[in-house]
Coordinates of C-alpha atoms in Angstrom, one line a residue:
M236 CA -41.3 8.7 28.4
E237 CA -38.7 5.2 28.7
S238 CA -38.5 1.8 28.8
D239 CA -36.1 -1.5 29.6
T240 CA -33.7 -2.2 28.3
G241 CA -32.8 -5.7 28.6
I242 CA -29.3 -5.7 27.3
K243 CA -27.2 -8.7 28.4
K244 CA -24.0 -7.9 30.3
T245 CA -20.7 -9.0 29.5
P246 CA -17.5 -8.0 31.2
N247 CA -14.7 -5.9 30.4
T248 CA -12.1 -5.8 32.5
E249 CA -8.3 -5.1 32.2
Q250 CA -7.3 -9.2 33.8
N251 CA -10.3 -9.9 30.2
Q252 CA -8.4 -7.5 27.5
A253 CA -4.9 -9.3 28.9
D254 CA -6.8 -12.5 28.1
M255 CA -7.5 -11.8 25.1
G256 CA -4.3 -10.0 24.0
I257 CA -4.5 -6.5 24.3
A258 CA -2.0 -4.5 26.0
V259 CA -3.0 -3.0 29.3
E260 CA -1.2 0.3 30.2
T261 CA -1.3 0.8 33.9
H262 CA -0.4 4.6 33.6
P263 CA -0.8 5.5 30.1
M264 CA 1.2 9.5 30.6
A265 CA 4.4 7.8 32.5
M266 CA 5.0 5.0 30.5
R267 CA 4.1 6.8 26.4
P268 CA 7.4 7.1 24.9
V269 CA 8.0 10.6 23.3
Y270 CA 7.6 10.6 19.8
K271 CA 11.2 11.7 18.1
S272 CA 11.5 12.1 14.5
P273 CA 14.9 11.0 12.9
A274 CA 17.1 12.6 10.9
I275 CA 16.4 10.6 7.5
S276 CA 13.1 9.3 7.5
K277 CA 13.1 5.3 6.8
L278 CA 10.5 6.3 4.2
T279 CA 13.0 8.3 1.8
L280 CA 15.7 5.6 2.6
R281 CA 13.3 3.1 0.9
L282 CA 12.2 5.0 -1.9
L283 CA 16.2 6.3 -2.3
A284 CA 16.8 2.3 -2.5
I285 CA 13.7 1.6 -4.9
N286 CA 14.4 3.7 -7.0
I287 CA 18.0 3.9 -7.4
V288 CA 18.7 0.3 -6.6
A289 CA 16.5 0.0 -9.9
L290 CA 18.8 2.2 -12.1
A291 CA 21.9 0.0 -10.4
I292 CA 20.6 -2.7 -12.4
V293 CA 19.7 -1.3 -15.5
A294 CA 23.2 0.7 -15.5
G295 CA 24.9 -2.3 -14.6
G296 CA 23.6 -4.9 -17.0
I297 CA 24.3 -1.8 -19.8
L298 CA 27.7 -2.2 -19.3
Y299 CA 27.8 -6.1 -20.5
L300 CA 27.0 -5.0 -24.0
A301 CA 28.3 -8.9 -25.0
Q302 CA 25.7 -9.1 -27.8
Y303 CA 26.1 -5.5 -29.8
Q304 CA 30.7 -6.2 -29.5
R305 CA 30.1 -9.7 -31.1
G306 CA 28.5 -8.5 -33.8
L307 CA 30.4 -5.9 -34.3
M308 CA 33.2 -8.7 -34.3
I309 CA 31.7 -11.1 -36.3
E310 CA 31.1 -7.7 -39.0
R311 CA 34.4 -6.6 -39.0
L312 CA 35.8 -10.5 -39.4
D313 CA 33.8 -11.1 -42.5
A314 CA 35.2 -7.5 -43.5
L315 CA 39.0 -8.8 -42.7
Q316 CA 38.1 -12.2 -44.5
T317 CA 37.1 -10.8 -47.5
E318 CA 40.0 -8.5 -47.6
A319 CA 42.4 -11.1 -47.4
E320 CA 41.1 -12.6 -50.3
A321 CA 41.0 -9.3 -52.0
F322 CA 44.8 -8.7 -51.4
A323 CA 45.7 -12.2 -51.8
A324 CA 44.3 -12.7 -54.7
A325 CA 46.1 -9.3 -56.1
L326 CA 48.9 -11.0 -55.3
G327 CA 48.7 -13.7 -57.4
E328 CA 48.2 -11.5 -60.2
S329 CA 50.9 -9.1 -59.3
A330 CA 53.8 -10.9 -57.5
V331 CA 54.0 -14.1 -59.0
P332 CA 55.5 -14.3 -63.7
R333 CA 52.5 -14.5 -65.3
D334 CA 54.4 -17.0 -68.1
P335 CA 53.1 -20.8 -66.7
I336 CA 56.3 -21.9 -68.1
L337 CA 58.2 -20.1 -65.4
P338 CA 58.7 -21.0 -61.5
Q339 CA 55.5 -20.3 -59.8
Q340 CA 56.5 -18.6 -56.5
I341 CA 56.2 -14.7 -55.2
D342 CA 58.8 -12.4 -56.2
T343 CA 59.4 -11.1 -52.4
K344 CA 60.4 -7.6 -53.6
R345 CA 57.3 -7.3 -56.1
S346 CA 55.0 -8.8 -53.3
Q347 CA 56.4 -5.8 -51.1
Q348 CA 55.7 -3.3 -53.3
V349 CA 51.7 -4.6 -53.2
L350 CA 51.1 -5.0 -49.9
R351 CA 52.9 -1.8 -49.5
R352 CA 50.4 -0.1 -52.0
L353 CA 47.3 -1.9 -50.6
V354 CA 47.6 -2.4 -46.9
P355 CA 47.5 0.8 -44.9
P356 CA 49.7 0.6 -42.1
I357 CA 47.6 2.1 -39.1
K358 CA 44.4 0.1 -39.8
L359 CA 45.7 -3.0 -40.5
R360 CA 48.7 -5.4 -40.5
A361 CA 49.8 -8.0 -43.7
R362 CA 52.4 -10.4 -43.3
L363 CA 53.3 -12.8 -46.3
F364 CA 54.5 -16.9 -46.1
D365 CA 55.6 -18.6 -48.7
P366 CA 54.8 -22.1 -49.2
S367 CA 57.9 -23.2 -46.9
G368 CA 56.0 -20.9 -43.7
Q369 CA 58.9 -18.3 -43.6
L370 CA 58.2 -15.0 -43.6
I371 CA 59.0 -12.7 -46.6
A372 CA 56.9 -9.8 -46.1
D373 CA 55.4 -7.6 -42.9
T374 CA 54.0 -4.3 -43.9
R375 CA 54.6 -3.0 -40.1
L376 CA 58.0 -3.0 -40.9
L377 CA 57.9 -2.2 -44.7
A378 CA 56.1 1.5 -43.8
V379 CA 59.0 3.4 -42.3
G380 CA 62.0 1.5 -43.4
G381 CA 61.9 -1.2 -41.3
A382 CA 60.4 0.4 -38.3
E383 CA 57.4 -0.8 -36.2
V384 CA 54.5 1.9 -36.5
R385 CA 53.3 2.5 -33.3
L386 CA 49.9 4.6 -32.6
K387 CA 49.6 7.2 -29.3
E388 CA 46.7 9.0 -28.3
L389 CA 47.0 12.7 -27.7
P390 CA 46.3 13.0 -23.7
S391 CA 43.0 14.5 -22.4
P392 CA 42.4 17.2 -20.0
V393 CA 43.4 16.9 -16.9
M394 CA 39.8 16.5 -15.4
I395 CA 38.5 15.2 -18.2
G396 CA 41.2 12.4 -19.0
A397 CA 41.3 11.4 -15.4
I398 CA 37.4 10.8 -15.3
K399 CA 37.6 9.1 -19.3
Q400 CA 41.1 6.6 -18.1
W401 CA 38.7 5.9 -14.9
L402 CA 35.5 4.8 -17.0
S403 CA 38.1 3.8 -19.7
Q404 CA 39.6 1.1 -17.1
L405 CA 36.1 0.1 -16.1
S406 CA 35.3 -0.7 -20.0
R407 CA 38.7 -2.9 -20.1
W408 CA 38.3 -4.7 -17.4
V409 CA 34.7 -6.2 -18.2
D410 CA 35.8 -6.7 -22.0
R411 CA 38.9 -8.6 -20.3
G412 CA 36.1 -11.0 -18.3
G413 CA 34.7 -11.3 -21.6
R414 CA 37.6 -12.7 -23.1
A415 CA 38.6 -15.0 -21.0
N416 CA 38.1 -18.0 -23.1
L417 CA 39.9 -16.9 -26.3
Q418 CA 43.1 -18.0 -27.0
R419 CA 45.8 -16.2 -26.2
Y420 CA 47.7 -14.1 -28.9
I421 CA 52.0 -14.6 -29.5
E422 CA 53.7 -13.2 -31.6
Y423 CA 57.2 -14.7 -31.7
P424 CA 60.2 -13.2 -32.4
D425 CA 60.9 -15.3 -35.6
Q426 CA 57.5 -16.2 -36.9
T427 CA 56.7 -18.9 -39.3
A428 CA 53.5 -20.4 -40.5
N429 CA 53.5 -22.9 -38.0
H430 CA 53.0 -20.6 -35.1
Y431 CA 49.4 -19.2 -36.3
L432 CA 46.9 -21.7 -37.4
E433 CA 44.9 -19.9 -39.8
V434 CA 48.4 -19.4 -42.0
A435 CA 48.9 -22.9 -41.8
N436 CA 45.4 -24.0 -43.1
A437 CA 46.0 -21.4 -45.6
L438 CA 49.3 -22.6 -46.9
S439 CA 46.9 -26.0 -46.9
G440 CA 44.3 -23.9 -49.5
D441 CA 41.7 -23.1 -46.5
K442 CA 40.6 -19.4 -45.5
T443 CA 40.6 -19.3 -41.9
A444 CA 39.8 -16.1 -39.3
S445 CA 39.7 -15.8 -35.8
V446 CA 39.4 -13.6 -32.7
Q447 CA 42.4 -13.7 -30.4
R448 CA 43.1 -12.0 -26.9
L449 CA 45.7 -10.0 -26.2
E450 CA 47.9 -9.8 -22.9
H451 CA 46.9 -6.5 -21.9
G452 CA 43.4 -7.1 -22.6
G453 CA 42.8 -6.7 -25.8
A454 CA 41.3 -8.5 -28.9
I455 CA 43.1 -8.9 -32.1
L456 CA 41.3 -10.6 -35.1
L457 CA 43.1 -12.7 -37.6
A458 CA 42.6 -13.4 -41.6
A459 CA 44.3 -15.9 -43.7
A460 CA 44.0 -16.3 -47.1
P461 CA 45.8 -18.4 -49.9
V462 CA 48.2 -16.7 -52.7
Q463 CA 47.3 -18.8 -55.6
R464 CA 48.7 -18.9 -59.3
F465 CA 46.8 -21.0 -61.8
K466 CA 45.3 -23.1 -58.7
Q467 CA 48.6 -23.4 -57.2
V468 CA 48.8 -22.1 -53.4
V469 CA 52.6 -20.0 -53.7
G470 CA 51.9 -18.6 -50.0
A471 CA 49.4 -17.3 -47.5
L472 CA 48.7 -13.9 -47.1
L473 CA 47.8 -13.2 -43.1
L474 CA 46.0 -10.0 -42.2
T475 CA 45.5 -8.5 -38.7
A476 CA 43.4 -6.2 -36.9
D477 CA 43.2 -4.6 -33.4
T478 CA 39.9 -4.4 -31.8
T479 CA 40.3 -0.5 -31.3
G480 CA 37.6 1.2 -33.4
I481 CA 35.7 -1.6 -32.0
D482 CA 36.2 -1.4 -28.3
A483 CA 36.3 2.4 -28.7
R484 CA 32.7 2.3 -30.0
V485 CA 31.7 0.0 -27.3
Q486 CA 33.8 2.4 -25.0
S487 CA 32.3 5.7 -26.0
M488 CA 28.1 3.6 -25.6
R489 CA 28.9 2.6 -22.2
I490 CA 30.1 5.9 -21.3
Q491 CA 27.3 7.6 -22.8
I492 CA 25.3 4.8 -20.7
L493 CA 27.1 5.7 -17.7
L494 CA 27.0 9.8 -18.0
L495 CA 22.8 8.8 -18.8
S496 CA 22.8 6.8 -15.6
A497 CA 24.9 9.0 -13.6
L498 CA 22.3 12.1 -14.2
A499 CA 19.4 9.4 -14.0
F500 CA 20.9 8.9 -10.3
L501 CA 20.9 12.3 -9.6
V502 CA 17.5 12.9 -10.9
T503 CA 16.5 10.1 -8.9
A504 CA 17.4 11.0 -5.7
L505 CA 16.5 14.5 -6.1
L506 CA 12.7 13.4 -6.5
S507 CA 13.1 10.3 -4.4
T508 CA 14.0 13.1 -2.0
Y509 CA 11.2 15.3 -2.7
L510 CA 8.5 12.6 -2.8
A511 CA 9.5 11.4 0.7
R512 CA 9.8 15.1 2.3
S513 CA 6.8 15.8 0.7
V514 CA 4.6 12.2 2.4
A515 CA 7.0 12.0 5.5
R516 CA 7.2 15.4 6.4
P517 CA 3.2 15.9 6.7
I518 CA 3.3 12.3 8.4
R519 CA 5.3 13.5 11.3
W520 CA 3.8 16.2 11.7
L521 CA 0.3 14.4 12.1
A522 CA 2.1 11.6 14.0
A523 CA 3.7 14.7 16.5
S524 CA 0.6 16.4 16.8
A525 CA -1.2 12.9 17.8
D526 CA 1.6 12.7 20.7
R527 CA 0.7 16.3 21.8
V528 CA -3.1 15.7 21.6
A529 CA -2.6 12.6 23.6
R530 CA -0.4 13.9 26.4
D531 CA -2.5 17.6 26.7
L532 CA -5.3 16.9 29.1
G533 CA -6.4 20.5 27.7
R534 CA -7.7 20.8 24.1
A535 CA -5.0 23.2 23.2
Q536 CA -3.9 20.8 20.4
E537 CA -5.0 20.3 17.0
I538 CA -4.4 18.3 14.4
P539 CA -3.3 20.4 11.4
N540 CA -5.3 20.5 8.5
L541 CA -3.7 19.0 5.6
S542 CA -6.9 19.1 3.4
A543 CA -5.5 21.7 0.9
R544 CA -2.5 18.7 -0.5
R545 CA -6.3 17.0 -1.9
D546 CA -4.2 13.9 -1.6
E547 CA -4.3 10.3 0.4
I548 CA -2.1 12.5 3.7
G549 CA -4.3 15.1 3.3
E550 CA -7.9 12.8 4.0
L551 CA -5.6 11.4 6.9
S552 CA -5.7 14.8 8.3
V553 CA -9.0 15.3 7.7
A554 CA -10.0 11.9 9.2
L555 CA -7.4 12.1 12.4
R556 CA -9.1 15.7 12.8
R557 CA -12.9 14.0 12.7
M558 CA -11.0 11.2 14.8
T559 CA -10.3 13.7 17.6
E560 CA -13.3 15.7 17.2
T561 CA -15.1 12.4 17.8
L562 CA -12.4 11.5 20.8
W563 CA -13.6 14.5 22.8
E564 CA -17.0 14.3 21.8
R565 CA -17.1 10.9 23.2
I566 CA -15.6 12.3 26.5
D567 CA -17.9 14.8 26.4
A568 CA -20.9 12.4 26.8
V569 CA -18.6 10.1 29.0
E570 CA -18.5 13.5 31.1
G571 CA -22.2 14.0 31.0
F572 CA -23.2 10.9 31.2
A573 CA -21.5 10.5 34.9
A574 CA -23.5 13.4 36.0
D575 CA -26.8 12.0 35.3
V576 CA -25.6 8.8 37.0
A577 CA -24.7 11.1 39.9
H578 CA -28.4 13.1 39.9
E579 CA -30.1 10.1 39.2
L580 CA -28.4 8.1 41.9
K581 CA -28.6 10.6 44.3
N582 CA -32.6 11.0 44.5
P583 CA -32.8 7.2 45.8
L584 CA -30.0 7.6 48.1
S585 CA -31.6 10.6 49.7
S586 CA -34.5 8.9 50.0
L587 CA -32.9 5.7 51.7
R588 CA -31.6 8.2 53.8
S589 CA -34.3 10.1 55.2
A590 CA -36.3 7.4 55.5
A591 CA -34.0 5.7 57.4
E592 CA -33.2 8.4 60.0
T593 CA -36.8 8.8 60.2
L594 CA -37.3 5.3 61.0
Q595 CA -35.2 5.6 64.1
S596 CA -37.7 8.0 66.0
I597 CA -41.1 5.9 64.7
D598 CA -42.5 3.4 67.5
D599 CA -46.3 3.4 65.6
P600 CA -45.9 -0.4 63.4
H601 CA -47.8 0.9 60.4
K602 CA -45.7 4.2 60.0
R603 CA -42.9 1.9 60.0
D604 CA -44.0 -0.5 57.3
R605 CA -44.9 2.7 55.3
L606 CA -41.0 3.5 55.5
F607 CA -40.3 0.3 55.1
K608 CA -42.1 0.0 51.8
I609 CA -40.6 3.2 51.1
L610 CA -37.1 1.9 51.7
N611 CA -37.3 -0.9 49.7
D612 CA -38.9 0.8 46.4
D613 CA -36.1 2.9 46.1
I614 CA -33.3 -0.2 46.7
R615 CA -35.2 -1.7 43.6
R616 CA -35.0 1.6 42.0
M617 CA -31.2 1.8 42.4
D618 CA -30.9 -1.5 41.5
R619 CA -32.4 -0.7 38.1
L620 CA -30.6 1.8 37.8
I621 CA -27.6 0.5 37.8
T622 CA -28.1 -2.7 35.8
D623 CA -29.8 -0.3 33.2
I624 CA -26.8 2.2 33.5
S625 CA -24.0 -0.8 33.3
A626 CA -26.0 -1.9 30.4
A627 CA -25.6 1.3 28.8
S628 CA -22.3 2.1 29.3
R629 CA -21.2 -1.3 27.3
L630 CA -23.5 -0.5 24.6
D631 CA -20.7 1.3 22.3
A632 CA -18.0 -0.8 22.9
E633 CA -20.9 -3.9 22.0
L634 CA -22.0 -2.3 18.9
A635 CA -17.6 -1.3 17.9
R636 CA -16.9 -5.5 18.5
G637 CA -20.3 -7.3 16.6
L638 CA -20.3 -8.2 13.3
T639 CA -23.0 -7.0 11.2
E640 CA -24.7 -9.2 8.7
P641 CA -28.0 -8.8 6.5
V642 CA -31.1 -9.0 9.1
Q643 CA -34.3 -10.1 7.7
L644 CA -36.6 -7.3 9.3
Q645 CA -40.0 -8.7 8.7
N646 CA -39.4 -12.0 10.4
M647 CA -37.5 -10.3 13.1
L648 CA -40.6 -8.1 13.7
S649 CA -43.4 -10.4 12.5
A650 CA -41.6 -12.7 15.3
M651 CA -41.2 -9.9 18.4
V652 CA -44.9 -9.5 17.8
E653 CA -45.7 -13.2 18.7
V654 CA -43.3 -13.5 21.6
Y655 CA -45.1 -9.9 22.7
G656 CA -48.4 -10.6 22.1
A657 CA -48.5 -13.2 25.7
R658 CA -47.3 -10.4 27.6
A659 CA -49.3 -7.6 25.6
D660 CA -52.7 -9.8 26.4
L661 CA -52.3 -10.1 30.2
R662 CA -52.7 -5.8 30.1
E663 CA -55.4 -7.0 27.2
V664 CA -53.5 -4.9 24.8
H665 CA -53.7 -6.2 21.1
L666 CA -50.2 -5.9 19.0
E667 CA -50.0 -6.5 15.0
F668 CA -47.7 -6.4 12.6
I669 CA -48.5 -4.4 9.2
S670 CA -46.2 -5.2 6.0
E671 CA -47.9 -5.8 2.7
L672 CA -44.3 -6.1 1.2
R673 CA -43.6 -9.7 -0.7
K674 CA -40.1 -8.6 -1.4
P675 CA -37.8 -9.4 2.2
V676 CA -36.8 -6.0 3.2
L677 CA -33.1 -6.4 4.6
V678 CA -30.6 -4.2 6.1
Q679 CA -26.9 -4.7 7.2
G680 CA -26.5 -4.3 11.3
I681 CA -26.2 -6.4 14.5
E682 CA -29.7 -8.5 14.6
S683 CA -29.1 -8.5 18.8
Q684 CA -29.2 -5.2 19.2
L685 CA -31.3 -4.0 16.3
A686 CA -33.5 -6.4 18.3
Q687 CA -33.1 -4.9 21.8
A688 CA -34.1 -1.4 19.7
F689 CA -37.3 -2.7 18.7
R690 CA -37.6 -4.3 21.9
N691 CA -37.4 -1.0 23.9
L692 CA -39.8 0.5 21.4
L693 CA -42.6 -1.7 21.9
D694 CA -42.2 -2.0 25.7
N695 CA -42.5 2.4 26.0
A696 CA -45.3 1.5 23.8
I697 CA -47.2 -0.9 25.8
S698 CA -46.6 0.7 28.6
F699 CA -48.3 3.9 27.7
S700 CA -51.3 2.1 26.0
P701 CA -54.4 1.7 28.0
D702 CA -56.4 -1.7 29.0
G703 CA -57.7 -3.1 25.5
G704 CA -55.3 -0.7 23.3
K705 CA -53.6 -1.6 20.6
V706 CA -49.9 -1.3 19.5
S707 CA -49.2 -1.3 15.6
I708 CA -45.8 -2.0 14.1
S709 CA -46.0 -1.6 10.1
L710 CA -42.8 -1.3 7.9
D711 CA -42.0 0.0 4.4
N712 CA -39.7 0.5 2.1
R713 CA -39.4 4.6 1.5
D714 CA -36.4 5.9 -0.7
E715 CA -33.5 3.0 -0.2
F716 CA -34.3 3.2 3.6
A717 CA -36.7 0.6 6.0
E718 CA -39.1 2.6 7.8
I719 CA -40.6 0.9 10.4
L720 CA -43.4 2.7 12.6
V721 CA -44.2 1.7 16.2
E722 CA -47.9 3.6 17.1
D723 CA -49.8 3.6 20.8
E724 CA -53.4 4.8 21.6
G725 CA -51.7 6.0 24.7
P726 CA -52.1 9.5 25.9
G727 CA -49.5 10.6 23.3
L728 CA -46.0 12.8 23.8
P729 CA -46.3 16.4 25.8
L730 CA -46.0 19.1 23.5
G731 CA -43.5 20.4 25.3
S732 CA -41.4 17.5 25.6
I733 CA -41.8 15.3 22.4
D734 CA -37.7 16.1 22.1
S735 CA -36.7 15.0 25.3
V736 CA -38.0 11.8 25.2
F737 CA -34.5 10.7 23.6
K738 CA -32.4 12.0 26.9
R739 CA -30.9 9.6 29.2
F740 CA -33.0 9.5 32.4
Y741 CA -35.9 11.3 31.3
S742 CA -39.4 9.8 32.7
D743 CA -42.7 11.1 32.5
R744 CA -44.4 8.2 33.5
P745 CA -48.5 7.7 33.3
A746 CA -49.8 7.9 37.1
G747 CA -50.1 5.6 39.0
E748 CA -47.6 3.5 37.7
K749 CA -45.6 1.2 39.8
F750 CA -42.5 3.3 41.4
G751 CA -39.2 1.6 39.8
D752 CA -39.9 -0.1 36.9
H753 CA -38.3 2.5 34.7
S754 CA -34.7 4.2 34.6
G755 CA -35.4 6.0 31.6
L756 CA -32.5 5.0 29.5
G757 CA -35.0 2.9 27.4
L758 CA -35.7 5.0 24.3
S759 CA -32.1 6.2 24.6
I760 CA -30.2 3.1 24.1
A761 CA -33.1 2.4 20.9
R762 CA -32.0 6.0 19.3
Q763 CA -27.9 5.1 20.2
I764 CA -28.6 1.3 18.5
L765 CA -30.5 3.0 15.5
E766 CA -28.1 5.8 15.0
A767 CA -25.0 3.5 14.5
H768 CA -26.7 1.7 12.5
G769 CA -26.9 4.6 9.8
G770 CA -30.3 5.1 10.8
G771 CA -32.1 7.0 13.1
V772 CA -35.4 7.2 15.2
V773 CA -38.0 10.5 15.6
A774 CA -40.8 10.7 17.7
S775 CA -44.5 12.4 17.2
N776 CA -48.4 12.7 18.3
R777 CA -51.0 10.9 16.3
A778 CA -53.8 13.2 15.4
S779 CA -57.3 12.2 15.3
R780 CA -60.9 14.3 14.2
D781 CA -63.7 13.9 16.6
N782 CA -66.2 16.8 15.7
E783 CA -64.3 18.9 13.9
K784 CA -61.4 18.7 16.9
T785 CA -58.1 17.6 16.6
T786 CA -57.1 15.7 19.1
V787 CA -54.1 13.3 20.5
S788 CA -55.1 9.7 19.8
G789 CA -51.3 8.4 20.8
A790 CA -47.8 8.7 20.0
C791 CA -46.1 7.5 17.0
F792 CA -42.1 6.4 16.3
V793 CA -41.0 6.6 13.0
V794 CA -37.6 4.3 12.8
R795 CA -35.6 4.8 9.4
I796 CA -32.6 2.2 9.0
P797 CA -30.3 2.2 4.8
L798 CA -31.7 -1.2 3.1
A799 CA -28.4 -3.7 2.9
A800 CA -26.4 -3.5 -0.6
G801 CA -27.8 -5.3 -3.3

């Protein structure tokens, strides 16, 4: 059983593809480049760059612990100011005569003794100025009989010392940049109150503190307080402390962070490399395998099965394997189709050749007319075959290019029955559409292709229906599927050929039907269209009982198409 196709012809040539912007390879095997994997994949480099750059930004930002360092400076400066006030008060009580009748001035020797006891020479330096601004005591010179006290760290082990020295230089370089705007501290050989603004303010009765930068990049804290006795300023005390302790704390934190960052860099690099290899290596395998499959004309090459990974790479390998299998199935189908076409064209060509050879040796006009009729029938049959073969060969491409949309089956099928009514009435065949559904039945698909499938089924049913017979098409919902039945009152399907009616070029026409009107592709095309929409079609015979005897009363084709979502 078969029917007409009527599929619209669309050109599909290399020129059309070039006009559409599709690259066309004339010699694909000669022009296709060989797949070569680089030593380090771009994916690995990208993963490393993303992870390491992020860590570098964090590590670089942490080097600038300005807020933390500023807080320590302010805290230490406040403490230094408090110490300066306390030491100044002690000097006012101990180094100035208690008798208000005596001159209220600082006893130099007594003040030096007090400062030697109060001020630790390692942590602080105290300088005492008299009201005239002259330096009368300096704890740096008092500690060891006038010699200046200097501190120096013991050297670290060679390797650790080199790393520590490098990190210390890096920390000092960062600190130096943050202290560029501070006032520079200058210590003159003959120091007076005029050299220090803090001391000048203290002699005026004000307490002052500040931070200044040293020449080598460090910083020094200065705090000055007036030395008073009975509300009278008798001198000024200047306390100074370097920021070695603060810098050491900040530097220690920086070193710890840098070491942790270095460890994080190493771990990140290793993990990124492992992740990239676990992703890039199987992708390389898949790419190389796909390239080998493309180059090998046989089927020995296979895409590796990575489904055991249970991730996206495994899904990709399964998809590529499925695609390869589908490709081979398509190649087999094309080869089978080509063989079927050659077979179908061979019969009319043989008939044409036989008729043409016989025509040369026959003089009887009636026999010649009969041979001419055979020639015309064969030519018409070949034309029909070539037209339907061309349409069938384009069907896959048209289904792939077409845009799907919700299709309302009631409207499409009822309109189709109305259009076919005029044609069916020519042979007194009655068509009817049956559906008791009130809600629209929507399926997702290409309306023109679905209409073509149902036209092929209707054409087949009409061609087998007797004069005065009836062809019905009914619609219903079945388990999230639209179910369409196309039934006729013809002779039914041969019991041994029910499964063969959907094969290409299958033909079992009723006796007396005009030769060459059918190519045997209609039902095959209908099934192909319906399967492309996720559905299918099956054929069976309609049975009726007459005098307790079951007879075949026609053919029935059942179509099922998934309903549209929502």
